[in-house]
PDB file of N, CA and C in Angstrom:
ATOM      1  N   MET A   1     187.429 142.281  12.047  1.00 76.00           N
ATOM      2  CA  MET A   1     187.005 141.591  11.542  1.00 76.00           C
ATOM      3  C   MET A   1     186.843 141.036  13.464  1.00 76.00           C
ATOM      4  N   ALA A   2     185.647 139.825  13.127  1.00 94.00           N
ATOM      5  CA  ALA A   2     184.650 139.713  14.493  1.00 94.00           C
ATOM      6  C   ALA A   2     185.836 138.084  14.866  1.00 94.00           C
ATOM      7  N   TYR A   3     185.557 138.263  16.086  1.00 97.00           N
ATOM      8  CA  TYR A   3     186.276 136.969  16.606  1.00 97.00           C
ATOM      9  C   TYR A   3     185.124 135.477  16.853  1.00 97.00           C
ATOM     10  N   ARG A   4     186.003 134.184  16.294  1.00 97.00           N
ATOM     11  CA  ARG A   4     185.168 133.298  16.539  1.00 97.00           C
ATOM     12  C   ARG A   4     185.158 132.654  17.599  1.00 97.00           C
ATOM     13  N   VAL A   5     183.551 132.158  17.865  1.00 97.00           N
ATOM     14  CA  VAL A   5     182.825 131.967  19.671  1.00 97.00           C
ATOM     15  C   VAL A   5     182.578 130.479  19.241  1.00 97.00           C
ATOM     16  N   LEU A   6     183.221 129.749  20.478  1.00 98.00           N
ATOM     17  CA  LEU A   6     183.358 128.535  20.790  1.00 98.00           C
ATOM     18  C   LEU A   6     182.778 128.565  21.695  1.00 98.00           C
ATOM     19  N   ILE A   7     181.876 127.663  21.979  1.00 97.00           N
ATOM     20  CA  ILE A   7     181.133 127.451  23.294  1.00 97.00           C
ATOM     21  C   ILE A   7     181.333 125.665  23.691  1.00 97.00           C
ATOM     22  N   SER A   8     181.692 125.713  24.877  1.00 95.00           N
ATOM     23  CA  SER A   8     182.169 124.725  25.523  1.00 95.00           C
ATOM     24  C   SER A   8     180.675 124.074  25.792  1.00 95.00           C
ATOM     25  N   ASP A   9     181.201 122.439  25.436  1.00 95.00           N
ATOM     26  CA  ASP A   9     179.968 121.607  25.834  1.00 95.00           C
ATOM     27  C   ASP A   9     179.317 121.886  27.227  1.00 95.00           C
ATOM     28  N   ASN A  10     180.106 122.040  28.095  1.00 93.00           N
ATOM     29  CA  ASN A  10     179.253 122.283  29.435  1.00 93.00           C
ATOM     30  C   ASN A  10     178.584 123.794  29.437  1.00 93.00           C
ATOM     31  N   ALA A  11     179.267 124.464  28.673  1.00 95.00           N
ATOM     32  CA  ALA A  11     178.589 125.691  28.806  1.00 95.00           C
ATOM     33  C   ALA A  11     177.160 125.408  28.205  1.00 95.00           C
ATOM     34  N   ASN A  12     177.082 125.043  26.607  1.00 96.00           N
ATOM     35  CA  ASN A  12     175.848 124.572  26.047  1.00 96.00           C
ATOM     36  C   ASN A  12     174.797 123.794  27.109  1.00 96.00           C
ATOM     37  N   GLU A  13     175.394 122.650  27.626  1.00 95.00           N
ATOM     38  CA  GLU A  13     175.078 121.867  28.501  1.00 95.00           C
ATOM     39  C   GLU A  13     173.974 122.617  29.431  1.00 95.00           C
ATOM     40  N   GLU A  14     174.519 123.777  30.081  1.00 95.00           N
ATOM     41  CA  GLU A  14     174.170 124.948  31.275  1.00 95.00           C
ATOM     42  C   GLU A  14     172.778 125.548  30.621  1.00 95.00           C
ATOM     43  N   LEU A  15     172.969 125.817  29.415  1.00 97.00           N
ATOM     44  CA  LEU A  15     172.475 126.719  28.555  1.00 97.00           C
ATOM     45  C   LEU A  15     170.547 125.888  28.137  1.00 97.00           C
ATOM     46  N   ASP A  16     171.185 125.139  27.879  1.00 97.00           N
ATOM     47  CA  ASP A  16     169.884 123.806  27.203  1.00 97.00           C
ATOM     48  C   ASP A  16     169.389 123.511  28.850  1.00 97.00           C
ATOM     49  N   SER A  17     169.875 123.480  29.924  1.00 95.00           N
ATOM     50  CA  SER A  17     169.289 122.853  31.002  1.00 95.00           C
ATOM     51  C   SER A  17     168.267 124.201  31.675  1.00 95.00           C
ATOM     52  N   ALA A  18     168.937 125.560  31.565  1.00 96.00           N
ATOM     53  CA  ALA A  18     168.246 126.667  31.599  1.00 96.00           C
ATOM     54  C   ALA A  18     166.652 126.473  31.098  1.00 96.00           C
ATOM     55  N   VAL A  19     166.984 126.504  29.525  1.00 97.00           N
ATOM     56  CA  VAL A  19     166.145 126.866  28.840  1.00 97.00           C
ATOM     57  C   VAL A  19     165.085 125.761  29.125  1.00 97.00           C
ATOM     58  N   LYS A  20     165.179 124.501  29.379  1.00 97.00           N
ATOM     59  CA  LYS A  20     163.725 123.274  29.379  1.00 97.00           C
ATOM     60  C   LYS A  20     163.461 123.588  30.785  1.00 97.00           C
ATOM     61  N   TYR A  21     164.387 123.769  32.249  1.00 95.00           N
ATOM     62  CA  TYR A  21     164.156 124.505  33.384  1.00 95.00           C
ATOM     63  C   TYR A  21     162.516 125.627  33.086  1.00 95.00           C
ATOM     64  N   ILE A  22     163.540 126.349  32.482  1.00 96.00           N
ATOM     65  CA  ILE A  22     162.232 127.605  32.698  1.00 96.00           C
ATOM     66  C   ILE A  22     160.787 127.599  32.036  1.00 96.00           C
ATOM     67  N   ALA A  23     161.367 126.603  30.592  1.00 96.00           N
ATOM     68  CA  ALA A  23     160.095 126.404  29.560  1.00 96.00           C
ATOM     69  C   ALA A  23     159.036 125.374  30.077  1.00 96.00           C
ATOM     70  N   MET A  24     159.790 124.214  30.623  1.00 95.00           N
ATOM     71  CA  MET A  24     158.622 123.261  31.578  1.00 95.00           C
ATOM     72  C   MET A  24     157.946 122.852  32.660  1.00 95.00           C
ATOM     73  N   THR A  25     159.586 123.122  33.098  1.00 95.00           N
ATOM     74  CA  THR A  25     159.182 123.352  34.656  1.00 95.00           C
ATOM     75  C   THR A  25     158.164 124.392  35.220  1.00 95.00           C
ATOM     76  N   LEU A  26     158.897 125.566  34.991  1.00 95.00           N
ATOM     77  CA  LEU A  26     158.251 126.845  35.473  1.00 95.00           C
ATOM     78  C   LEU A  26     157.286 127.297  34.304  1.00 95.00           C
ATOM     79  N   GLY A  27     157.098 126.693  33.532  1.00 96.00           N
ATOM     80  CA  GLY A  27     155.980 126.643  31.957  1.00 96.00           C
ATOM     81  C   GLY A  27     156.240 128.035  31.934  1.00 96.00           C
ATOM     82  N   ALA A  28     157.126 128.637  31.429  1.00 96.00           N
ATOM     83  CA  ALA A  28     157.382 130.006  31.251  1.00 96.00           C
ATOM     84  C   ALA A  28     158.354 130.007  29.419  1.00 96.00           C
ATOM     85  N   PRO A  29     157.276 129.259  28.510  1.00 96.00           N
ATOM     86  CA  PRO A  29     158.306 129.397  27.585  1.00 96.00           C
ATOM     87  C   PRO A  29     158.981 130.618  26.883  1.00 96.00           C
ATOM     88  N   GLY A  30     157.929 131.386  26.931  1.00 96.00           N
ATOM     89  CA  GLY A  30     157.980 133.018  26.308  1.00 96.00           C
ATOM     90  C   GLY A  30     158.984 133.430  26.867  1.00 96.00           C
ATOM     91  N   THR A  31     159.947 133.473  28.431  1.00 96.00           N
ATOM     92  CA  THR A  31     160.594 133.789  29.468  1.00 96.00           C
ATOM     93  C   THR A  31     162.065 132.873  28.803  1.00 96.00           C
ATOM     94  N   ALA A  32     162.293 131.205  28.501  1.00 97.00           N
ATOM     95  CA  ALA A  32     163.108 130.979  27.959  1.00 97.00           C
ATOM     96  C   ALA A  32     163.476 131.015  26.703  1.00 97.00           C
ATOM     97  N   SER A  33     162.487 131.541  26.392  1.00 97.00           N
ATOM     98  CA  SER A  33     163.098 131.775  24.594  1.00 97.00           C
ATOM     99  C   SER A  33     163.309 133.449  24.296  1.00 97.00           C
ATOM    100  N   SER A  34     163.398 134.457  25.621  1.00 97.00           N
ATOM    101  CA  SER A  34     163.609 135.465  25.812  1.00 97.00           C
ATOM    102  C   SER A  34     165.427 135.149  26.515  1.00 97.00           C
ATOM    103  N   LEU A  35     165.244 134.180  27.076  1.00 97.00           N
ATOM    104  CA  LEU A  35     166.946 134.016  27.612  1.00 97.00           C
ATOM    105  C   LEU A  35     167.610 133.648  26.807  1.00 97.00           C
ATOM    106  N   LEU A  36     167.159 132.678  25.433  1.00 96.00           N
ATOM    107  CA  LEU A  36     168.114 132.335  24.530  1.00 96.00           C
ATOM    108  C   LEU A  36     168.852 133.414  23.259  1.00 96.00           C
ATOM    109  N   ASN A  37     167.141 134.247  23.149  1.00 97.00           N
ATOM    110  CA  ASN A  37     167.661 135.184  22.320  1.00 97.00           C
ATOM    111  C   ASN A  37     168.698 136.112  22.765  1.00 97.00           C
ATOM    112  N   GLU A  38     168.373 136.707  24.214  1.00 97.00           N
ATOM    113  CA  GLU A  38     169.619 137.806  24.873  1.00 97.00           C
ATOM    114  C   GLU A  38     170.660 136.474  24.720  1.00 97.00           C
ATOM    115  N   PHE A  39     170.894 135.715  25.088  1.00 98.00           N
ATOM    116  CA  PHE A  39     172.398 135.101  24.541  1.00 98.00           C
ATOM    117  C   PHE A  39     173.097 134.819  23.487  1.00 98.00           C
ATOM    118  N   GLU A  40     172.235 134.593  22.417  1.00 97.00           N
ATOM    119  CA  GLU A  40     172.757 134.870  21.678  1.00 97.00           C
ATOM    120  C   GLU A  40     172.855 136.170  20.662  1.00 97.00           C
ATOM    121  N   GLU A  41     172.570 137.323  21.145  1.00 97.00           N
ATOM    122  CA  GLU A  41     172.505 138.780  20.890  1.00 97.00           C
ATOM    123  C   GLU A  41     174.054 139.141  21.512  1.00 97.00           C
ATOM    124  N   LYS A  42     174.316 138.589  22.657  1.00 98.00           N
ATOM    125  CA  LYS A  42     175.361 138.643  23.984  1.00 98.00           C
ATOM    126  C   LYS A  42     176.552 138.096  22.911  1.00 98.00           C
ATOM    127  N   LEU A  43     176.383 136.860  22.243  1.00 97.00           N
ATOM    128  CA  LEU A  43     177.526 136.422  21.610  1.00 97.00           C
ATOM    129  C   LEU A  43     177.773 136.886  20.712  1.00 97.00           C
ATOM    130  N   THR A  44     177.027 137.668  19.762  1.00 97.00           N
ATOM    131  CA  THR A  44     177.425 138.576  18.694  1.00 97.00           C
ATOM    132  C   THR A  44     177.894 139.686  19.525  1.00 97.00           C
ATOM    133  N   LEU A  45     177.724 140.366  20.679  1.00 97.00           N
ATOM    134  CA  LEU A  45     178.303 141.677  21.046  1.00 97.00           C
ATOM    135  C   LEU A  45     180.132 141.105  21.144  1.00 97.00           C
ATOM    136  N   ILE A  46     180.145 139.915  21.608  1.00 98.00           N
ATOM    137  CA  ILE A  46     181.266 139.229  22.387  1.00 98.00           C
ATOM    138  C   ILE A  46     182.224 139.045  20.978  1.00 98.00           C
ATOM    139  N   SER A  47     181.871 138.311  20.164  1.00 97.00           N
ATOM    140  CA  SER A  47     182.456 138.237  19.268  1.00 97.00           C
ATOM    141  C   SER A  47     182.648 139.447  18.665  1.00 97.00           C
ATOM    142  N   ASP A  48     181.828 140.699  18.190  1.00 97.00           N
ATOM    143  CA  ASP A  48     182.239 142.098  17.600  1.00 97.00           C
ATOM    144  C   ASP A  48     183.396 142.867  18.687  1.00 97.00           C
ATOM    145  N   ASN A  49     183.265 142.506  20.067  1.00 97.00           N
ATOM    146  CA  ASN A  49     184.370 143.293  20.743  1.00 97.00           C
ATOM    147  C   ASN A  49     184.371 142.437  21.989  1.00 97.00           C
ATOM    148  N   PRO A  50     185.232 141.607  22.233  1.00 97.00           N
ATOM    149  CA  PRO A  50     185.434 140.620  23.122  1.00 97.00           C
ATOM    150  C   PRO A  50     185.693 140.980  24.521  1.00 97.00           C
ATOM    151  N   ARG A  51     186.321 142.341  24.420  1.00 97.00           N
ATOM    152  CA  ARG A  51     186.859 143.272  25.825  1.00 97.00           C
ATOM    153  C   ARG A  51     185.636 144.224  26.171  1.00 97.00           C
ATOM    154  N   LEU A  52     184.338 143.954  25.501  1.00 97.00           N
ATOM    155  CA  LEU A  52     183.551 145.207  25.969  1.00 97.00           C
ATOM    156  C   LEU A  52     182.933 144.631  27.801  1.00 97.00           C
ATOM    157  N   PHE A  53     182.774 143.571  27.965  1.00 97.00           N
ATOM    158  CA  PHE A  53     182.592 142.670  29.146  1.00 97.00           C
ATOM    159  C   PHE A  53     183.616 143.050  30.165  1.00 97.00           C
ATOM    160  N   GLY A  54     183.984 143.160  31.525  1.00 97.00           N
ATOM    161  CA  GLY A  54     184.736 143.156  32.031  1.00 97.00           C
ATOM    162  C   GLY A  54     184.974 141.990  32.701  1.00 97.00           C
ATOM    163  N   VAL A  55     186.442 141.852  33.328  1.00 97.00           N
ATOM    164  CA  VAL A  55     187.179 140.743  33.848  1.00 97.00           C
ATOM    165  C   VAL A  55     186.656 140.323  35.278  1.00 97.00           C
ATOM    166  N   ASP A  56     186.393 139.055  35.296  1.00 94.00           N
ATOM    167  CA  ASP A  56     185.783 138.379  36.930  1.00 94.00           C
ATOM    168  C   ASP A  56     186.935 138.325  37.758  1.00 94.00           C
ATOM    169  N   PHE A  57     187.768 139.168  38.496  1.00 93.00           N
ATOM    170  CA  PHE A  57     188.918 138.608  38.926  1.00 93.00           C
ATOM    171  C   PHE A  57     188.626 137.770  39.959  1.00 93.00           C
ATOM    172  N   ASP A  58     187.363 137.293  40.749  1.00 89.00           N
ATOM    173  CA  ASP A  58     187.369 136.061  41.547  1.00 89.00           C
ATOM    174  C   ASP A  58     187.927 134.977  40.652  1.00 89.00           C
ATOM    175  N   VAL A  59     186.714 134.884  39.809  1.00 90.00           N
ATOM    176  CA  VAL A  59     186.871 133.566  39.054  1.00 90.00           C
ATOM    177  C   VAL A  59     188.084 133.589  38.028  1.00 90.00           C
ATOM    178  N   SER A  60     188.662 134.423  37.675  1.00 91.00           N
ATOM    179  CA  SER A  60     190.186 134.532  37.062  1.00 91.00           C
ATOM    180  C   SER A  60     191.161 134.068  38.208  1.00 91.00           C
ATOM    181  N   GLU A  61     191.460 134.371  39.164  1.00 88.00           N
ATOM    182  CA  GLU A  61     192.360 134.406  40.324  1.00 88.00           C
ATOM    183  C   GLU A  61     191.954 132.598  40.437  1.00 88.00           C
ATOM    184  N   ALA A  62     190.434 132.133  40.876  1.00 84.00           N
ATOM    185  CA  ALA A  62     190.082 130.716  40.930  1.00 84.00           C
ATOM    186  C   ALA A  62     190.460 129.552  39.854  1.00 84.00           C
ATOM    187  N   VAL A  63     190.665 130.126  38.509  1.00 84.00           N
ATOM    188  CA  VAL A  63     191.585 129.205  37.456  1.00 84.00           C
ATOM    189  C   VAL A  63     192.698 129.835  36.936  1.00 84.00           C
ATOM    190  N   SER A  64     193.081 130.754  37.508  1.00 88.00           N
ATOM    191  CA  SER A  64     194.675 130.978  37.000  1.00 88.00           C
ATOM    192  C   SER A  64     194.248 131.539  35.609  1.00 88.00           C
ATOM    193  N   GLU A  65     193.055 132.042  34.921  1.00 91.00           N
ATOM    194  CA  GLU A  65     193.687 132.405  33.835  1.00 91.00           C
ATOM    195  C   GLU A  65     192.465 133.523  33.537  1.00 91.00           C
ATOM    196  N   GLN A  66     192.447 134.708  32.678  1.00 96.00           N
ATOM    197  CA  GLN A  66     192.098 135.866  32.674  1.00 96.00           C
ATOM    198  C   GLN A  66     190.406 135.560  32.051  1.00 96.00           C
ATOM    199  N   VAL A  67     189.103 135.508  32.679  1.00 96.00           N
ATOM    200  CA  VAL A  67     188.098 135.158  32.582  1.00 96.00           C
ATOM    201  C   VAL A  67     186.997 136.335  32.539  1.00 96.00           C
ATOM    202  N   ARG A  68     186.222 136.668  31.393  1.00 97.00           N
ATOM    203  CA  ARG A  68     185.626 137.828  31.717  1.00 97.00           C
ATOM    204  C   ARG A  68     184.270 137.283  31.819  1.00 97.00           C
ATOM    205  N   LYS A  69     183.139 138.202  32.463  1.00 97.00           N
ATOM    206  CA  LYS A  69     181.589 137.734  32.559  1.00 97.00           C
ATOM    207  C   LYS A  69     180.903 139.255  31.728  1.00 97.00           C
ATOM    208  N   CYS A  70     179.740 138.237  31.314  1.00 97.00           N
ATOM    209  CA  CYS A  70     178.764 138.649  30.669  1.00 97.00           C
ATOM    210  C   CYS A  70     177.242 138.655  30.891  1.00 97.00           C
ATOM    211  N   LEU A  71     176.664 139.492  31.323  1.00 97.00           N
ATOM    212  CA  LEU A  71     174.966 139.469  32.167  1.00 97.00           C
ATOM    213  C   LEU A  71     174.386 138.773  31.261  1.00 97.00           C
ATOM    214  N   VAL A  72     173.319 137.871  31.544  1.00 97.00           N
ATOM    215  CA  VAL A  72     172.158 138.071  30.354  1.00 97.00           C
ATOM    216  C   VAL A  72     171.005 137.129  31.299  1.00 97.00           C
ATOM    217  N   LYS A  73     170.255 138.275  31.806  1.00 95.00           N
ATOM    218  CA  LYS A  73     169.035 138.433  32.532  1.00 95.00           C
ATOM    219  C   LYS A  73     169.738 138.064  34.019  1.00 95.00           C
ATOM    220  N   ARG A  74     169.224 136.877  34.449  1.00 95.00           N
ATOM    221  CA  ARG A  74     169.986 136.414  35.943  1.00 95.00           C
ATOM    222  C   ARG A  74     170.999 135.382  35.587  1.00 95.00           C
ATOM    223  N   TYR A  75     171.681 135.140  34.441  1.00 97.00           N
ATOM    224  CA  TYR A  75     172.285 134.318  34.664  1.00 97.00           C
ATOM    225  C   TYR A  75     173.916 134.865  34.027  1.00 97.00           C
ATOM    226  N   SER A  76     174.986 134.374  33.976  1.00 97.00           N
ATOM    227  CA  SER A  76     176.242 134.841  33.746  1.00 97.00           C
ATOM    228  C   SER A  76     177.356 134.284  32.490  1.00 97.00           C
ATOM    229  N   ILE A  77     177.461 134.364  31.081  1.00 98.00           N
ATOM    230  CA  ILE A  77     178.633 134.037  29.928  1.00 98.00           C
ATOM    231  C   ILE A  77     179.993 134.301  30.932  1.00 98.00           C
ATOM    232  N   PHE A  78     180.735 132.852  31.419  1.00 97.00           N
ATOM    233  CA  PHE A  78     182.192 133.312  31.299  1.00 97.00           C
ATOM    234  C   PHE A  78     182.785 132.749  30.107  1.00 97.00           C
ATOM    235  N   TYR A  79     183.641 133.338  30.036  1.00 98.00           N
ATOM    236  CA  TYR A  79     184.297 133.372  28.648  1.00 98.00           C
ATOM    237  C   TYR A  79     185.911 133.891  28.840  1.00 98.00           C
ATOM    238  N   THR A  80     186.916 133.369  27.613  1.00 97.00           N
ATOM    239  CA  THR A  80     188.085 133.541  27.573  1.00 97.00           C
ATOM    240  C   THR A  80     188.400 133.731  26.399  1.00 97.00           C
ATOM    241  N   ILE A  81     189.572 134.865  25.729  1.00 97.00           N
ATOM    242  CA  ILE A  81     189.942 135.422  24.660  1.00 97.00           C
ATOM    243  C   ILE A  81     191.128 134.868  24.371  1.00 97.00           C
ATOM    244  N   ASP A  82     191.734 134.246  23.006  1.00 97.00           N
ATOM    245  CA  ASP A  82     192.759 133.961  22.364  1.00 97.00           C
ATOM    246  C   ASP A  82     193.114 134.925  21.359  1.00 97.00           C
ATOM    247  N   ASP A  83     193.512 136.060  21.398  1.00 96.00           N
ATOM    248  CA  ASP A  83     193.930 136.862  20.565  1.00 96.00           C
ATOM    249  C   ASP A  83     194.768 136.234  19.307  1.00 96.00           C
ATOM    250  N   ASP A  84     195.638 135.587  19.263  1.00 96.00           N
ATOM    251  CA  ASP A  84     196.172 134.710  18.617  1.00 96.00           C
ATOM    252  C   ASP A  84     195.210 134.349  17.603  1.00 96.00           C
ATOM    253  N   LYS A  85     194.336 133.203  18.179  1.00 97.00           N
ATOM    254  CA  LYS A  85     193.704 132.535  16.968  1.00 97.00           C
ATOM    255  C   LYS A  85     192.146 133.268  16.894  1.00 97.00           C
ATOM    256  N   ARG A  86     191.755 134.254  17.368  1.00 97.00           N
ATOM    257  CA  ARG A  86     191.100 134.969  17.327  1.00 97.00           C
ATOM    258  C   ARG A  86     189.717 134.298  17.401  1.00 97.00           C
ATOM    259  N   THR A  87     189.779 133.979  19.068  1.00 98.00           N
ATOM    260  CA  THR A  87     188.529 132.916  19.196  1.00 98.00           C
ATOM    261  C   THR A  87     188.008 133.735  20.381  1.00 98.00           C
ATOM    262  N   VAL A  88     187.006 133.345  20.641  1.00 98.00           N
ATOM    263  CA  VAL A  88     186.548 133.702  21.786  1.00 98.00           C
ATOM    264  C   VAL A  88     186.108 132.052  22.433  1.00 98.00           C
ATOM    265  N   SER A  89     186.142 132.146  24.077  1.00 97.00           N
ATOM    266  CA  SER A  89     185.638 130.121  24.264  1.00 97.00           C
ATOM    267  C   SER A  89     184.720 130.605  25.409  1.00 97.00           C
ATOM    268  N   ILE A  90     183.688 130.375  25.118  1.00 97.00           N
ATOM    269  CA  ILE A  90     182.437 130.419  26.139  1.00 97.00           C
ATOM    270  C   ILE A  90     182.672 129.516  27.129  1.00 97.00           C
ATOM    271  N   VAL A  91     183.411 129.426  28.599  1.00 95.00           N
ATOM    272  CA  VAL A  91     183.621 128.531  29.107  1.00 95.00           C
ATOM    273  C   VAL A  91     182.512 128.003  30.119  1.00 95.00           C
ATOM    274  N   ALA A  92     181.545 128.756  30.239  1.00 95.00           N
ATOM    275  CA  ALA A  92     180.064 128.214  31.082  1.00 95.00           C
ATOM    276  C   ALA A  92     179.125 129.440  30.954  1.00 95.00           C
ATOM    277  N   PHE A  93     178.257 128.712  31.385  1.00 96.00           N
ATOM    278  CA  PHE A  93     176.857 129.583  31.705  1.00 96.00           C
ATOM    279  C   PHE A  93     176.101 129.082  32.923  1.00 96.00           C
ATOM    280  N   VAL A  94     176.279 130.104  34.007  1.00 95.00           N
ATOM    281  CA  VAL A  94     175.964 130.065  35.260  1.00 95.00           C
ATOM    282  C   VAL A  94     174.771 130.906  35.885  1.00 95.00           C
ATOM    283  N   HIS A  95     174.020 130.542  36.683  1.00 93.00           N
ATOM    284  CA  HIS A  95     172.908 131.416  37.204  1.00 93.00           C
ATOM    285  C   HIS A  95     173.616 132.130  38.515  1.00 93.00           C
ATOM    286  N   GLU A  96     172.714 133.593  38.892  1.00 90.00           N
ATOM    287  CA  GLU A  96     173.804 134.298  39.177  1.00 90.00           C
ATOM    288  C   GLU A  96     173.733 133.869  41.337  1.00 90.00           C
ATOM    289  N   LEU A  97     173.089 132.929  41.441  1.00 88.00           N
ATOM    290  CA  LEU A  97     172.944 132.048  42.688  1.00 88.00           C
ATOM    291  C   LEU A  97     173.857 131.524  43.071  1.00 88.00           C
ATOM    292  N   ARG A  98     174.711 131.012  42.181  1.00 86.00           N
ATOM    293  CA  ARG A  98     175.745 130.316  42.218  1.00 86.00           C
ATOM    294  C   ARG A  98     177.039 130.519  42.840  1.00 86.00           C
ATOM    295  N   ASP A  99     177.808 130.174  43.559  1.00 82.00           N
ATOM    296  CA  ASP A  99     179.008 130.245  44.024  1.00 82.00           C
ATOM    297  C   ASP A  99     180.161 130.298  42.944  1.00 82.00           C
ATOM    298  N   THR A 100     180.169 131.728  42.072  1.00 82.00           N
ATOM    299  CA  THR A 100     180.914 131.163  40.884  1.00 82.00           C
ATOM    300  C   THR A 100     182.629 130.656  40.894  1.00 82.00           C
ATOM    301  N   GLN A 101     183.088 131.004  42.539  1.00 77.00           N
ATOM    302  CA  GLN A 101     184.630 130.958  42.638  1.00 77.00           C
ATOM    303  C   GLN A 101     184.388 129.455  42.593  1.00 77.00           C
ATOM    304  N   ARG A 102     183.921 128.803  43.708  1.00 80.00           N
ATOM    305  CA  ARG A 102     183.573 126.994  43.973  1.00 80.00           C
ATOM    306  C   ARG A 102     183.356 126.265  42.608  1.00 80.00           C
ATOM    307  N   TYR A 103     182.330 126.906  41.547  1.00 81.00           N
ATOM    308  CA  TYR A 103     182.118 126.230  40.639  1.00 81.00           C
ATOM    309  C   TYR A 103     182.899 125.767  40.255  1.00 81.00           C
ATOM    310  N   PHE A 104     183.511 127.064  39.662  1.00 81.00           N
ATOM    311  CA  PHE A 104     185.142 126.946  38.615  1.00 81.00           C
ATOM    312  C   PHE A 104     186.086 125.719  39.044  1.00 81.00           C
ATOM    313  N   ARG A 105     186.069 126.075  40.633  1.00 75.00           N
ATOM    314  CA  ARG A 105     187.488 125.310  40.945  1.00 75.00           C
ATOM    315  C   ARG A 105     186.917 123.804  41.282  1.00 75.00           C
ATOM    316  N   GLN A 106     185.572 123.536  40.732  1.00 76.00           N
ATOM    317  CA  GLN A 106     185.442 122.287  40.760  1.00 76.00           C
ATOM    318  C   GLN A 106     185.250 121.999  39.518  1.00 76.00           C
ATOM    319  N   LYS A 107     185.359 122.739  38.698  1.00 68.00           N
ATOM    320  CA  LYS A 107     185.464 122.299  36.956  1.00 68.00           C
ATOM    321  C   LYS A 107     186.651 122.050  37.145  1.00 68.00           C
ATOM    322  N   ASN A 108     187.545 122.827  37.298  1.00 59.00           N
ATOM    323  CA  ASN A 108     189.174 122.420  37.175  1.00 59.00           C
ATOM    324  C   ASN A 108     190.075 121.030  37.701  1.00 59.00           C
TER     325      ASN A 108
END
């Protein structure tokens, strides 16, 4: 049975911002659509097998919780798993050039 995927408001905003930037500012709507499609495909994989992607030890240490990371083009989905509730929480969607440890420290 698949885990239920919960996407934080913050992660939704980050995804929306990335898609709009790529589509409108860079003028590449096809690339934006491809990013969104791959994001959705990765959510399905995460839902079916939450432990498929590895733990990001630096981020986990920064927030004192086990956080996993899944790559989507030049972005990363960061998520946590709650086995008792059978949920996966998508906590962030971050471009690869961002300092993720600093990003997570600022969010907490």
